[in-house]
GROMACS .gro file of C-alpha atoms in nm:
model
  336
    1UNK     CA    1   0.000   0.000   0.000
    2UNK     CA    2   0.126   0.377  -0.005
    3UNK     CA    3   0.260   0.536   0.291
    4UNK     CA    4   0.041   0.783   0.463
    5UNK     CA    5   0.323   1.084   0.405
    6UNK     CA    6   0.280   1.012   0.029
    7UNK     CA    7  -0.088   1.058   0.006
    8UNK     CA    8  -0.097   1.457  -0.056
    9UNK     CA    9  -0.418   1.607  -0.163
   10UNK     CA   10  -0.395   1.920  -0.389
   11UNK     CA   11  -0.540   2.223  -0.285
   12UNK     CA   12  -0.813   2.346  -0.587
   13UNK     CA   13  -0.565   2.635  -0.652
   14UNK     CA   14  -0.317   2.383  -0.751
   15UNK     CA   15  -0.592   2.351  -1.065
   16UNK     CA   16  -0.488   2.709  -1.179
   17UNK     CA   17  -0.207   2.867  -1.363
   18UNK     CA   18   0.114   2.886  -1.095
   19UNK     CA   19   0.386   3.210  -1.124
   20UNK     CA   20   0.658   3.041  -1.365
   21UNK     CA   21   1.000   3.038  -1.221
   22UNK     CA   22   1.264   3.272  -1.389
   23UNK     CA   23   1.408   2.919  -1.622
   24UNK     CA   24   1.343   2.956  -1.963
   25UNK     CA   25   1.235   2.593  -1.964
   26UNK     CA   26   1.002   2.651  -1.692
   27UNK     CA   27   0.640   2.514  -1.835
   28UNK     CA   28   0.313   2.422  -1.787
   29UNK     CA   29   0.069   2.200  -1.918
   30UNK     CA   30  -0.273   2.017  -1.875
   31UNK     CA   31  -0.415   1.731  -2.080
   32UNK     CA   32  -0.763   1.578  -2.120
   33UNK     CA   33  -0.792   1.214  -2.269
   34UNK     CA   34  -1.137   1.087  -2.331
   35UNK     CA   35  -1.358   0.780  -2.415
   36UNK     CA   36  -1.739   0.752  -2.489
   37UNK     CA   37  -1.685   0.327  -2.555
   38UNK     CA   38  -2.032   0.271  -2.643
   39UNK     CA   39  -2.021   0.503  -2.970
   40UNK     CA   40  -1.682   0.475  -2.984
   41UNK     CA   41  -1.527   0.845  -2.944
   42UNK     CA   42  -1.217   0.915  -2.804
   43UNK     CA   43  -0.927   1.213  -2.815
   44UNK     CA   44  -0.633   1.368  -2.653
   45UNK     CA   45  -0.665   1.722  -2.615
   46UNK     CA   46  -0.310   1.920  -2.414
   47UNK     CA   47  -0.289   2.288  -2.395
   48UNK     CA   48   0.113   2.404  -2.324
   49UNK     CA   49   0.259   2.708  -2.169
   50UNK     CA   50   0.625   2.827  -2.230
   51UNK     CA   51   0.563   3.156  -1.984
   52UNK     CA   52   0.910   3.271  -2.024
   53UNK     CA   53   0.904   3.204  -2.384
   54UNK     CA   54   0.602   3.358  -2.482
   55UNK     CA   55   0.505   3.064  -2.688
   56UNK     CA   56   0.248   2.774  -2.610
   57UNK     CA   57   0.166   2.431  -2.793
   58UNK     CA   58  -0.171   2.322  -2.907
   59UNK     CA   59  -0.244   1.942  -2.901
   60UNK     CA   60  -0.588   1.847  -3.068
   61UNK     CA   61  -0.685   1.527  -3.208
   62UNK     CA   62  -1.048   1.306  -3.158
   63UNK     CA   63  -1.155   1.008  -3.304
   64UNK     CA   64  -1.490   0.821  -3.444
   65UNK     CA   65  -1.589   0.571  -3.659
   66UNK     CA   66  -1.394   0.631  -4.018
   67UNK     CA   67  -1.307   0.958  -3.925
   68UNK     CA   68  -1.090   1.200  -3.729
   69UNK     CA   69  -0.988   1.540  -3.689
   70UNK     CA   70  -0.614   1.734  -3.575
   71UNK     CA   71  -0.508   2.055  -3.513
   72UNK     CA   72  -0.171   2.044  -3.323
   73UNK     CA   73   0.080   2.359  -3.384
   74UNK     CA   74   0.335   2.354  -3.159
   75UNK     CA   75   0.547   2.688  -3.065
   76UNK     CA   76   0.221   2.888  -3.090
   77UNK     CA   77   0.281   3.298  -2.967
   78UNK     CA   78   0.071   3.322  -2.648
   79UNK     CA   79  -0.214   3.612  -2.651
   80UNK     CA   80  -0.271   3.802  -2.369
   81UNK     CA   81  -0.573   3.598  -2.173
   82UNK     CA   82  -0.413   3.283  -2.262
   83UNK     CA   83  -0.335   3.230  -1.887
   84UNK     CA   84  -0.610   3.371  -1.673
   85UNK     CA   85  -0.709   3.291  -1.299
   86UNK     CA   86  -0.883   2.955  -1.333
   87UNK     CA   87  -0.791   2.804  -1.655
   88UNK     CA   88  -0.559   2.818  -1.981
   89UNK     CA   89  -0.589   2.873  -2.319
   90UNK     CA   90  -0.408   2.850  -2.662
   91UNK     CA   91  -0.449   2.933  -3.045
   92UNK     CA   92  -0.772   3.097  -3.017
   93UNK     CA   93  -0.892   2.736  -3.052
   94UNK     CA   94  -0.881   2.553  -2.689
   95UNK     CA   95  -0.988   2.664  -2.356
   96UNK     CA   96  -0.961   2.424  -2.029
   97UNK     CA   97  -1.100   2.604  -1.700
   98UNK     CA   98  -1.111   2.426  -1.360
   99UNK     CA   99  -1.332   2.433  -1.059
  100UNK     CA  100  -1.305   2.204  -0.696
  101UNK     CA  101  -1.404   1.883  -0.841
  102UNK     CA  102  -1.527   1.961  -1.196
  103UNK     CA  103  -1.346   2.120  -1.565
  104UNK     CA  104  -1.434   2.171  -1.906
  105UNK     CA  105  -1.290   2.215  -2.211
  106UNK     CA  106  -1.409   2.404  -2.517
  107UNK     CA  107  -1.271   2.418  -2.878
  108UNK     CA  108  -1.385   2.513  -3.181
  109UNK     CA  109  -1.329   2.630  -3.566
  110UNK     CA  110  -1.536   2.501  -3.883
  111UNK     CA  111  -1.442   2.154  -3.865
  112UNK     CA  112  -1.454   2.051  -3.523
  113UNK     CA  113  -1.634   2.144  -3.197
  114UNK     CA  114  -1.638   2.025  -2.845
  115UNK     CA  115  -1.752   2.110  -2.486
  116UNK     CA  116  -1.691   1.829  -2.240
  117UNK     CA  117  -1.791   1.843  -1.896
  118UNK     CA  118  -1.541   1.621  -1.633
  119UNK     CA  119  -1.621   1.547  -1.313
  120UNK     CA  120  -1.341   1.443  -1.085
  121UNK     CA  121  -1.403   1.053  -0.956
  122UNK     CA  122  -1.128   1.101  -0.668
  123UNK     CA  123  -0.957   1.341  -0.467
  124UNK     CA  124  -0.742   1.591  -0.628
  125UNK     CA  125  -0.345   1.412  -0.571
  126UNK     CA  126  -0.019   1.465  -0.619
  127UNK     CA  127   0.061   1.207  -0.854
  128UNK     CA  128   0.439   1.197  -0.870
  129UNK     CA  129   0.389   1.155  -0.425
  130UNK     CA  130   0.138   0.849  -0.483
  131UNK     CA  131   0.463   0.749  -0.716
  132UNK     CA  132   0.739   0.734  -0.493
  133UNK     CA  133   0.877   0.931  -0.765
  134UNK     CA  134   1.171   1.184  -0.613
  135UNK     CA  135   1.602   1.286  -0.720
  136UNK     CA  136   1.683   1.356  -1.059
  137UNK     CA  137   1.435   1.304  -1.342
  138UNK     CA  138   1.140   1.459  -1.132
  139UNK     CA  139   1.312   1.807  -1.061
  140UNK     CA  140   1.427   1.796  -1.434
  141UNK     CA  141   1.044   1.663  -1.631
  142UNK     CA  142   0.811   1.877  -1.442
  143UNK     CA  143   0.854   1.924  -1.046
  144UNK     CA  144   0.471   1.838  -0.974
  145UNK     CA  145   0.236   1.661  -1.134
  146UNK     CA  146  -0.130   1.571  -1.090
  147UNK     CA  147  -0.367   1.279  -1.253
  148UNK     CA  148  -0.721   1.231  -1.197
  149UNK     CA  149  -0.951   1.033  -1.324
  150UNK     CA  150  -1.323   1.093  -1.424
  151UNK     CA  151  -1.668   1.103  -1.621
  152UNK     CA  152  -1.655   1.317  -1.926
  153UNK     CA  153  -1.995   1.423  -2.043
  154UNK     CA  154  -2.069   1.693  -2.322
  155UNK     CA  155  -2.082   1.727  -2.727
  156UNK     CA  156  -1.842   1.665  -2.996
  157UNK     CA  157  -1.864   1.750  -3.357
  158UNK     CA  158  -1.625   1.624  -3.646
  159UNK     CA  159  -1.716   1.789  -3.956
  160UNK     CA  160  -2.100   1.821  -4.002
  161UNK     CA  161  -2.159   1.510  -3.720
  162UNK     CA  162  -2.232   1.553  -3.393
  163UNK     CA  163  -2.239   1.332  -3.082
  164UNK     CA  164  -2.378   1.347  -2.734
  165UNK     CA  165  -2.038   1.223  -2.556
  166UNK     CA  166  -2.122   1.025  -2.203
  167UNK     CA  167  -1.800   0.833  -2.104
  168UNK     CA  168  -1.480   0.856  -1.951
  169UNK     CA  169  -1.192   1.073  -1.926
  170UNK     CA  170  -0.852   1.119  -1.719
  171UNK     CA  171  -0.635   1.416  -1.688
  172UNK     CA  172  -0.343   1.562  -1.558
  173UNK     CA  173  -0.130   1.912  -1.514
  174UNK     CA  174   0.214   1.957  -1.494
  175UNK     CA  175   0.426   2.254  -1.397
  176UNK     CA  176   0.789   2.323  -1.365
  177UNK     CA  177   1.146   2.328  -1.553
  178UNK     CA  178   1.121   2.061  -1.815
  179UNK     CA  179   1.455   2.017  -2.002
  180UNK     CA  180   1.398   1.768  -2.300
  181UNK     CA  181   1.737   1.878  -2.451
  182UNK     CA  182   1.914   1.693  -2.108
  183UNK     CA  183   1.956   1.300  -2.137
  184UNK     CA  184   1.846   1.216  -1.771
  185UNK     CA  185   1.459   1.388  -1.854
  186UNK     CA  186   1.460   1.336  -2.207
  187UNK     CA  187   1.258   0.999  -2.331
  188UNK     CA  188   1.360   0.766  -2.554
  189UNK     CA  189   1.083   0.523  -2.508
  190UNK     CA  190   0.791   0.492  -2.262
  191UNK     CA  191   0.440   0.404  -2.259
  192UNK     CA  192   0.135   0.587  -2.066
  193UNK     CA  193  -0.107   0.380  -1.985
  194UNK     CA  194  -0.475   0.495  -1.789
  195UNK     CA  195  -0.837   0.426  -1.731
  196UNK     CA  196  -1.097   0.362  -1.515
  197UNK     CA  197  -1.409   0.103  -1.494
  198UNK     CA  198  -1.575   0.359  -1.248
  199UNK     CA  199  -1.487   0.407  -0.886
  200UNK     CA  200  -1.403   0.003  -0.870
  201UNK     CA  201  -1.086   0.024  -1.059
  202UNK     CA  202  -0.913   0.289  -1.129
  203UNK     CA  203  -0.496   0.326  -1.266
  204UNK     CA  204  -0.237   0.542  -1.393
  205UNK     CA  205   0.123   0.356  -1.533
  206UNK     CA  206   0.379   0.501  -1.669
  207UNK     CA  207   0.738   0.289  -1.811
  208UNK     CA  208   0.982   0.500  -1.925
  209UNK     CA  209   1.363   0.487  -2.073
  210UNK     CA  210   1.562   0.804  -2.079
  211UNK     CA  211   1.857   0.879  -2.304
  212UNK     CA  212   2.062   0.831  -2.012
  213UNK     CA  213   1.939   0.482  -2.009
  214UNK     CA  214   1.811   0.532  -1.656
  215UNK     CA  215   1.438   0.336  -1.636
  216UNK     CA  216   1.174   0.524  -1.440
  217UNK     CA  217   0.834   0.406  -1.313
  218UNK     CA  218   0.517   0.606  -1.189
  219UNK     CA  219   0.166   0.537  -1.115
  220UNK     CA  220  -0.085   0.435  -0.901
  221UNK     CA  221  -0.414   0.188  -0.877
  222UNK     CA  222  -0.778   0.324  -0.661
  223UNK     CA  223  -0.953  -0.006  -0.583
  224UNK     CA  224  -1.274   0.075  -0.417
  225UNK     CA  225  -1.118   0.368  -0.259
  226UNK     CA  226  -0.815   0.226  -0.151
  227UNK     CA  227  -0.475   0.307  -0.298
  228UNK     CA  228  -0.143   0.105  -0.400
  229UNK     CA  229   0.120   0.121  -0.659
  230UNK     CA  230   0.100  -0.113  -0.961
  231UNK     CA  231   0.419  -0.279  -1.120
  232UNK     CA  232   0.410  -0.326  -1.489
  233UNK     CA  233   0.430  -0.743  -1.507
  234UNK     CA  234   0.369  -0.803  -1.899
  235UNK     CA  235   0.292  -0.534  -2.192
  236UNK     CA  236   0.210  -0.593  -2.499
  237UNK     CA  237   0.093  -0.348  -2.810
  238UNK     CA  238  -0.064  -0.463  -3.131
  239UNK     CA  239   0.135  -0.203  -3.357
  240UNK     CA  240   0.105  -0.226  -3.695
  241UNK     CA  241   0.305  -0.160  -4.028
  242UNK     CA  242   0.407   0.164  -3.954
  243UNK     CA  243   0.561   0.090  -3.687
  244UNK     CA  244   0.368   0.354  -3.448
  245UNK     CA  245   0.050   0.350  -3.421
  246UNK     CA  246  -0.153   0.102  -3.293
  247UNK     CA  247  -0.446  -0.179  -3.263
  248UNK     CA  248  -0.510  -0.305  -2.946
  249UNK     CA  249  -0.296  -0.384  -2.611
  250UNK     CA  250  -0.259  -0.607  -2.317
  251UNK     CA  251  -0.110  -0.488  -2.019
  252UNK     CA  252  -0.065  -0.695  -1.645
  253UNK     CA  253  -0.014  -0.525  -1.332
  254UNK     CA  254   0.021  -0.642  -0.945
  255UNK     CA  255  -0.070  -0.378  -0.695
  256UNK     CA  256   0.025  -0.596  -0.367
  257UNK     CA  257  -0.256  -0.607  -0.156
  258UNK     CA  258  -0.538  -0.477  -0.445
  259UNK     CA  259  -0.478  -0.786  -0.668
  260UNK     CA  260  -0.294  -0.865  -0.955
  261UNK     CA  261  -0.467  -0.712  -1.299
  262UNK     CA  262  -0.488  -0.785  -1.658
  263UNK     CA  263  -0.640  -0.536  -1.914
  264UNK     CA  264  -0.715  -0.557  -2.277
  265UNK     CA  265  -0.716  -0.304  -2.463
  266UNK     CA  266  -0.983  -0.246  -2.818
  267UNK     CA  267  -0.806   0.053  -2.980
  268UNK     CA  268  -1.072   0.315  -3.124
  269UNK     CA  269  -0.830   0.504  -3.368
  270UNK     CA  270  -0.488   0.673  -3.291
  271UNK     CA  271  -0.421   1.070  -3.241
  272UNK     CA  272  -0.044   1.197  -3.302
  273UNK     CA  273   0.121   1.386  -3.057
  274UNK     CA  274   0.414   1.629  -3.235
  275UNK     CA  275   0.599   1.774  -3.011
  276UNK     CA  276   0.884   1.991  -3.155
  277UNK     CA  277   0.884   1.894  -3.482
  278UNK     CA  278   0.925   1.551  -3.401
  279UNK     CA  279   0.671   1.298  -3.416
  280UNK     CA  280   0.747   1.139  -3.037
  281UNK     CA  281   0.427   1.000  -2.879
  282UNK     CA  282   0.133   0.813  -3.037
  283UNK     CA  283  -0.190   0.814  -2.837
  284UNK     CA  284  -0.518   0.545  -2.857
  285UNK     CA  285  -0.824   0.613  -2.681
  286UNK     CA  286  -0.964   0.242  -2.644
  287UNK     CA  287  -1.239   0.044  -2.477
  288UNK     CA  288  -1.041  -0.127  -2.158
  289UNK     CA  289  -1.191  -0.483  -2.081
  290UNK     CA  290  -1.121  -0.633  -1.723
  291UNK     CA  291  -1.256  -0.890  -1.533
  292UNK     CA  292  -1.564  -0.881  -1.743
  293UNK     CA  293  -1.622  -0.518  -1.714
  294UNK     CA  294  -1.568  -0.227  -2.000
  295UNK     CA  295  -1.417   0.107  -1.901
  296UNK     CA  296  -1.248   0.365  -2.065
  297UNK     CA  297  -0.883   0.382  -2.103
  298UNK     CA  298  -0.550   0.578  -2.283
  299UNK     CA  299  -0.245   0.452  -2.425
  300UNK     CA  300   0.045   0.669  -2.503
  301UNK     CA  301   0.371   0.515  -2.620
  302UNK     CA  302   0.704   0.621  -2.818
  303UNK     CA  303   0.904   0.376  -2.976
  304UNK     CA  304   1.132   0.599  -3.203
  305UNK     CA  305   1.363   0.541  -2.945
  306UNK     CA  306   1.616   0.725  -3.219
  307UNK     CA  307   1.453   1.040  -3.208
  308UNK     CA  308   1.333   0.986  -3.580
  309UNK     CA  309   1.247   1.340  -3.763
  310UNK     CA  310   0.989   1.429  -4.017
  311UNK     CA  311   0.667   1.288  -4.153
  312UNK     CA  312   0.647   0.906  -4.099
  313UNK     CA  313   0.627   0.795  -4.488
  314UNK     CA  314   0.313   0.582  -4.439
  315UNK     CA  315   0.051   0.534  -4.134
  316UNK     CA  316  -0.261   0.393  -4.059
  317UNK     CA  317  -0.566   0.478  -3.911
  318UNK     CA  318  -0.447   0.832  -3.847
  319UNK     CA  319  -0.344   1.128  -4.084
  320UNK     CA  320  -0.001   1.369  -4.026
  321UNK     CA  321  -0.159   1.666  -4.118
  322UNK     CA  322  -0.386   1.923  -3.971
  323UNK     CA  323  -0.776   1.906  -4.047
  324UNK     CA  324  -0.984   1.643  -4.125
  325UNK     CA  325  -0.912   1.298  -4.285
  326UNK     CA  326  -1.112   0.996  -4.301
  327UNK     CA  327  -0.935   0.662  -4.159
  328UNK     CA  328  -0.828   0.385  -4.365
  329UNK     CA  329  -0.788   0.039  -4.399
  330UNK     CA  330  -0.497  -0.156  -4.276
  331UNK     CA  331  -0.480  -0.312  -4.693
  332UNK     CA  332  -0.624   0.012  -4.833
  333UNK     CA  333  -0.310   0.265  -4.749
  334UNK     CA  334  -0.061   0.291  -5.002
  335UNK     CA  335   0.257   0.484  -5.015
  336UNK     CA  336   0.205   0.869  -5.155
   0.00000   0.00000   0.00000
């Protein structure tokens, strides 16, 4: 189980935008990852602050049946409003504001809306505490760090389609110096890995591999209220030709006294995550099944463990550019 002194609950202000420190790689960020399983919806939505810089990122992509819709830019000038006192905003395009135990998070332009309502479905923690997680790489990716999990209700439209979106949804918010360009915080590979099947089970996992080569491990498991800290016993991803993006999953965790845990990921469609100029993390929304429940879960992962730049040359299930594309085949992509 987790020690008492390692259970910290956040104080709502914690939510809002914090004074940067005077680091040029001082940054802040929150994300939103959703699922509505039955209709099969999904997305990963991040808004990023570079303060010091003046300059923010914008990741956008959602997911449903044959089609999907991006809008990441990345080094975006900030406008003045962008950080205001109980929320964030970026590209004149994405808004997240916060409240005690609820958020929401607006976009919109001519191809794409959404307004999602999240409720919180635990106590506001410090995730990296629940982790163990302290030294090096935690002062160096992003001093604090909060996940929560929760139900994501609201409306989503993809080109002239709209959906009622009931499902689920987990977030987090990071803020501090994050130096990518130093080997002991930079990734080479990891994969993120979160969900919940309602207030019975609910986890947060995180493997990664630094350029360093040192292996760090984060997380932690709510079991009917109770809390532990799962270790990653078998992962497996179903990715296909491309060599990024992905089908389906299976992950196995033990966390001690909760139980040991096998979920199986059913991918709903892939978003790409660019983050300067490089292609580095792949997200699926999918439907999680576990001991004969479905829940909603996110799977992030980088395996360009080389840093690869560019455009992939070929991928599947997901488009590189901006706007709106409509998915394809596994047999029906061909090389442009």
């Amino acid at each position: 189980m987790i020690p008492a002194k390692d259970i910290v609950i956040l104080p709502v202000g914690d939510e809002w935008p914090h004074a940067p420190e005077t680091d040029a790689h001082w940054q802040e960020s929150v994300v939103l990852c959703f699922q509505d399983i039955e209709q099969g919806l999904g997305g990963f939505i991040r808004i990023g602050h570079h303060p010091n810089l003046g300059t923010g990122n914008c990741t956008f992509g959602v997911v449903a049946p044959g089609i999907g819709y991006n809008r990441s830019r990345i080094d975006v000038p900030m406008r003045e409003g962008d950080r205001f006192t109980n929320g964030f905003a970026i590209d004149g395009f994405l808004t997240a504001t916060f409240d005690s135990a609820t958020n929401r998070w607006v976009a919109e332009d001519g191809d794409c809306a959404l307004d999602l309502h999240v409720e919180n479905l635990h106590p506001h923690y410090d995730a990296w505490a629940l982790s163990g997680l302290t030294g090096g790489f935690r002062e160096k990716f992003a001093a604090m760090h909060t996940e929560v999990a929760g139900r994501v209700r609201g409306t989503m439209r993809i080109g002239d389609r709209t959906w009622a979106v009931d499902g689920f949804g987990h977030r987090d918010h990071s803020w501090g110096v994050r130096k990518h360009d130093d080997p002991e915080a930079a990734l080479a590979t990891f994969f993120w890995l979160v969900g919940s099947f309602g207030p019975e089970l609910i986890f947060s996992m995180s493997e990664s591999i630094t350029f360093s080569g040192k292996r760090n491990r984060t997380g932690f498991v709510i079991r009917d209220g109770e809390l532990a800290r799962p270790i990653t016993q078998d992962a497996r991803f179903g990715v296909t030709l491309d060599g990024m993006t992905m089908r389906d999953a299976r992950v196995t965790f033990d966390a001690g006294a909760l139980g040991a845990h096998t979920v199986e990921l059913e991918g709903l469609g892939n978003v790409l995550l660019g983050m300067g100029g490089r292609y580095l993390e792949v997200g699926m929304p999918a439907r999680g099944h576990w001991n004969g429940r479905t829940g909603g879960v996110h799977l992030s992962t980088m395996f360009n463990a080389r840093g690869g730049t560019g455009q992939p040359p070929m991928l599947f299930g997901t488009s590189p550019a901006n706007g709106l594309y409509r998915t394809q085949a596994f047999q029906d992509v061909r090389r442009p």
